[in-house]
GROMACS .gro file of C-alpha atoms in nm:
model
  141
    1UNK     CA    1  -1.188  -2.470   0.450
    2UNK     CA    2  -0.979  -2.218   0.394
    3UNK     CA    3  -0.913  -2.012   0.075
    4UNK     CA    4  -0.562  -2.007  -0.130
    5UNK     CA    5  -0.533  -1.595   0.000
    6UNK     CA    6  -0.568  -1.727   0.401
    7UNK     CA    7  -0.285  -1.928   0.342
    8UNK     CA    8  -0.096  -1.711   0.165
    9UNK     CA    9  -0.196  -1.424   0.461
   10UNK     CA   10  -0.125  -1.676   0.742
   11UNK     CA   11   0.225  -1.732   0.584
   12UNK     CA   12   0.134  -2.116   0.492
   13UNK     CA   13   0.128  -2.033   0.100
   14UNK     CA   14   0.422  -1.779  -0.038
   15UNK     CA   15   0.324  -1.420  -0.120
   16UNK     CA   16   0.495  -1.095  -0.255
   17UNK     CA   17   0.316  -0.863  -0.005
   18UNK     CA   18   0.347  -0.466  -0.112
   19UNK     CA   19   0.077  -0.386   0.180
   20UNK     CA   20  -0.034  -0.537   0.487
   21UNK     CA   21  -0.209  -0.481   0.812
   22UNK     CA   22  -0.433  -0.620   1.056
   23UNK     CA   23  -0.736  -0.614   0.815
   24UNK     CA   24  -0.634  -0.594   0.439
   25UNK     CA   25  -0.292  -0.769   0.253
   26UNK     CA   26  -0.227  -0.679  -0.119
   27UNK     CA   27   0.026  -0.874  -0.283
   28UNK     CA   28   0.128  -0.978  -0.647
   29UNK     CA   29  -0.092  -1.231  -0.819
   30UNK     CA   30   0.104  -1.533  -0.964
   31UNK     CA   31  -0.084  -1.479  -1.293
   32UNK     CA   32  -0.056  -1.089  -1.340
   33UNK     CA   33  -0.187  -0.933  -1.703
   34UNK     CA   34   0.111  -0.686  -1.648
   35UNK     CA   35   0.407  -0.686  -1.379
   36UNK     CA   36   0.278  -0.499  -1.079
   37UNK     CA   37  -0.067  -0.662  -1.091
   38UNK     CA   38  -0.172  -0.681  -0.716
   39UNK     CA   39  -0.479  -0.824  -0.566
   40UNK     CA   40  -0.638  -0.664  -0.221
   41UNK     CA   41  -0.786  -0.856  -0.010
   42UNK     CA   42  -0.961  -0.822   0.327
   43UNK     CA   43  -0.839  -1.066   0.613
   44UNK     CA   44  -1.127  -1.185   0.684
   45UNK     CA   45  -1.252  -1.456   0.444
   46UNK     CA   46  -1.575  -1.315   0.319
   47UNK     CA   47  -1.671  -1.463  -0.039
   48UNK     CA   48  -1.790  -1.178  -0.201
   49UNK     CA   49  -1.716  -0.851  -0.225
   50UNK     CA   50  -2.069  -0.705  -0.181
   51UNK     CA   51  -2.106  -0.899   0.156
   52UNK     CA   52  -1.819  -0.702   0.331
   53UNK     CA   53  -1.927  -0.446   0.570
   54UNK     CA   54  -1.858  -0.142   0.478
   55UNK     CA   55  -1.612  -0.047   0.700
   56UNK     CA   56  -1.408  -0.321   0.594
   57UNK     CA   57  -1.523  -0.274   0.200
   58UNK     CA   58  -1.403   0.094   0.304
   59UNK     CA   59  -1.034  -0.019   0.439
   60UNK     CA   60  -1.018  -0.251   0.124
   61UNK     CA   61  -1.105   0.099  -0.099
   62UNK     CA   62  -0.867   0.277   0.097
   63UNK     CA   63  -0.567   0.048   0.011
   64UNK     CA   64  -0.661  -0.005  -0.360
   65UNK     CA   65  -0.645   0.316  -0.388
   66UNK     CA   66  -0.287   0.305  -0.269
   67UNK     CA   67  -0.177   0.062  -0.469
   68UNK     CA   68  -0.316   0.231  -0.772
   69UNK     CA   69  -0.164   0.549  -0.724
   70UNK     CA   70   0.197   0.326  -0.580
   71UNK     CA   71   0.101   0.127  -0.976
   72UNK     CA   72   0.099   0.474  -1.159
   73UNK     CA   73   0.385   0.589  -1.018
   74UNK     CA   74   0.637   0.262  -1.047
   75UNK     CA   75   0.494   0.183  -1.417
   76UNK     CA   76   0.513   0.316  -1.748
   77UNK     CA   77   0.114   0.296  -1.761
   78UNK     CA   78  -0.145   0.575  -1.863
   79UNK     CA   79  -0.335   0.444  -1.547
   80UNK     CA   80  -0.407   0.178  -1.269
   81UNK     CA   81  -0.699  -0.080  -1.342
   82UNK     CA   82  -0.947  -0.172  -1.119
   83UNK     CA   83  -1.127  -0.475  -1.171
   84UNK     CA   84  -1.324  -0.672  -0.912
   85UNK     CA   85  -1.393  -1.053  -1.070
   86UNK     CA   86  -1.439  -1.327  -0.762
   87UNK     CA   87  -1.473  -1.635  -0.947
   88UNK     CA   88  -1.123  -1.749  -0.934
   89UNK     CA   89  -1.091  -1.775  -0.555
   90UNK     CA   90  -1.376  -1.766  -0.329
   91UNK     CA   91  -1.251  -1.450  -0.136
   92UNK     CA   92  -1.317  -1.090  -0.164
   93UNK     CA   93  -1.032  -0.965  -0.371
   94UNK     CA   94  -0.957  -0.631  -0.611
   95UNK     CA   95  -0.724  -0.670  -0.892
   96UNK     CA   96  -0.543  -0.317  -0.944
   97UNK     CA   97  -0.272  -0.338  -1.206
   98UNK     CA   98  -0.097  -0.132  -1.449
   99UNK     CA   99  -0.307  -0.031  -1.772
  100UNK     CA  100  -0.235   0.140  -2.129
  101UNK     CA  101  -0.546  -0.006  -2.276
  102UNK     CA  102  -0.849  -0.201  -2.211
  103UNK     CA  103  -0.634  -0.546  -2.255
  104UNK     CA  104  -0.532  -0.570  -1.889
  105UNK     CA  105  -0.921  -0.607  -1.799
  106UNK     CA  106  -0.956  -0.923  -1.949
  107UNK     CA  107  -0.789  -1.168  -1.708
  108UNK     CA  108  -0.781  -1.436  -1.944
  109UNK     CA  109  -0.505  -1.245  -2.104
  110UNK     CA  110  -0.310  -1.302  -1.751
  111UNK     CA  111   0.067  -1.475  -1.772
  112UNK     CA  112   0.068  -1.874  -1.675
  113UNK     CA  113   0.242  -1.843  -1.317
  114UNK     CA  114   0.508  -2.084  -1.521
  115UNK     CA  115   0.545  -1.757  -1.765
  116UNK     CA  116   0.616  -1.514  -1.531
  117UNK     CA  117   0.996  -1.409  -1.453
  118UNK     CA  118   1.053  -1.402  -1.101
  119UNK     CA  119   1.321  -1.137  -1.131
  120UNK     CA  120   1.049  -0.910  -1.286
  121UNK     CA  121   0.803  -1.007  -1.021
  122UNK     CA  122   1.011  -0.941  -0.721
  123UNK     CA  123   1.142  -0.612  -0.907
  124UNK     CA  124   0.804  -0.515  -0.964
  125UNK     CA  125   0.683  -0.630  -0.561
  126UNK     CA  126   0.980  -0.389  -0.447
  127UNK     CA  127   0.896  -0.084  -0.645
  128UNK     CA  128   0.569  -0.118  -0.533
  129UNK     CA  129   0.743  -0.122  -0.133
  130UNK     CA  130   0.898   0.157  -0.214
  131UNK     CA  131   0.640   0.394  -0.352
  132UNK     CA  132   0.446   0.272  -0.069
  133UNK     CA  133   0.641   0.295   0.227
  134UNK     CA  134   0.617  -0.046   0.343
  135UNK     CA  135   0.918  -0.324   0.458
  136UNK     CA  136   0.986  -0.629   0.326
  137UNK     CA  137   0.665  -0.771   0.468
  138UNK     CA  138   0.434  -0.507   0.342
  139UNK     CA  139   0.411  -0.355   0.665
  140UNK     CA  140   0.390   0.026   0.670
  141UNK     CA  141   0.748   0.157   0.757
   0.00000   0.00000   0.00000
């Protein structure tokens, strides 16, 4: 069976994608602790993050990192937030988001997807485009 990310990577589920290639997507959770809150994910649907093989847990570092630094720059936040959970959705995933304080690490502090604003969460989704250089899609300009 497949997870809730496959389907929103194979286009079956809807997704805000700020990245996306062949191997790794990263698009806006529906239950973010702070606008701009992306997950990473590999393609591939690997449960956990430590059974990736490192080239793939490498391409997954890689674009975090983006993101981060694409979160840093596009929010008023001291830094990005890293966080790497798993139990929500059996598929390798990193949260990155934008942090002031040690509040956006606790992801039971995350908006109800009926809380968020979708004005603020396609605003946030295109900033993140744009400090990345990707399309609509995610896709690398």
């Amino acid at each position: 069976m497949s997870s809730v990310f496959s389907k929103i990577i194979a286009g079956e589920l809807p997704g805000r994608f700020v990245y996306r290639t062949d191997t790794v997507a990263a698009f806006l959770t529906i239950e973010p602790v702070a606008y701009g809150h992306t997950l990473v994910v590999p393609v591939e649907e690997v449960d956990k993050w430590t059974d990736l093989s490192p080239e793939l847990w490498a391409e997954v570092s890689r674009v975090a990192r983006l993101v981060g630094r694409a979160v840093e720059e596009s929010f008023e936040c001291e830094r990005a937030g890293l966080l790497i959970a798993g139990f929500e959705v059996p598929h390798a995933h990193v949260h990155v988001f934008p942090a002031s304080d040690m509040s956006g690490y606790s992801l039971a502090a995350a908006l109800s997807p009926d809380e968020t604003d979708d004005a603020k969460m396609d605003d946030a989704a295109e900033k993140l485009r744009r400090a990345l250089g990707t399309d609509s899609d995610g896709r690398p300009a």
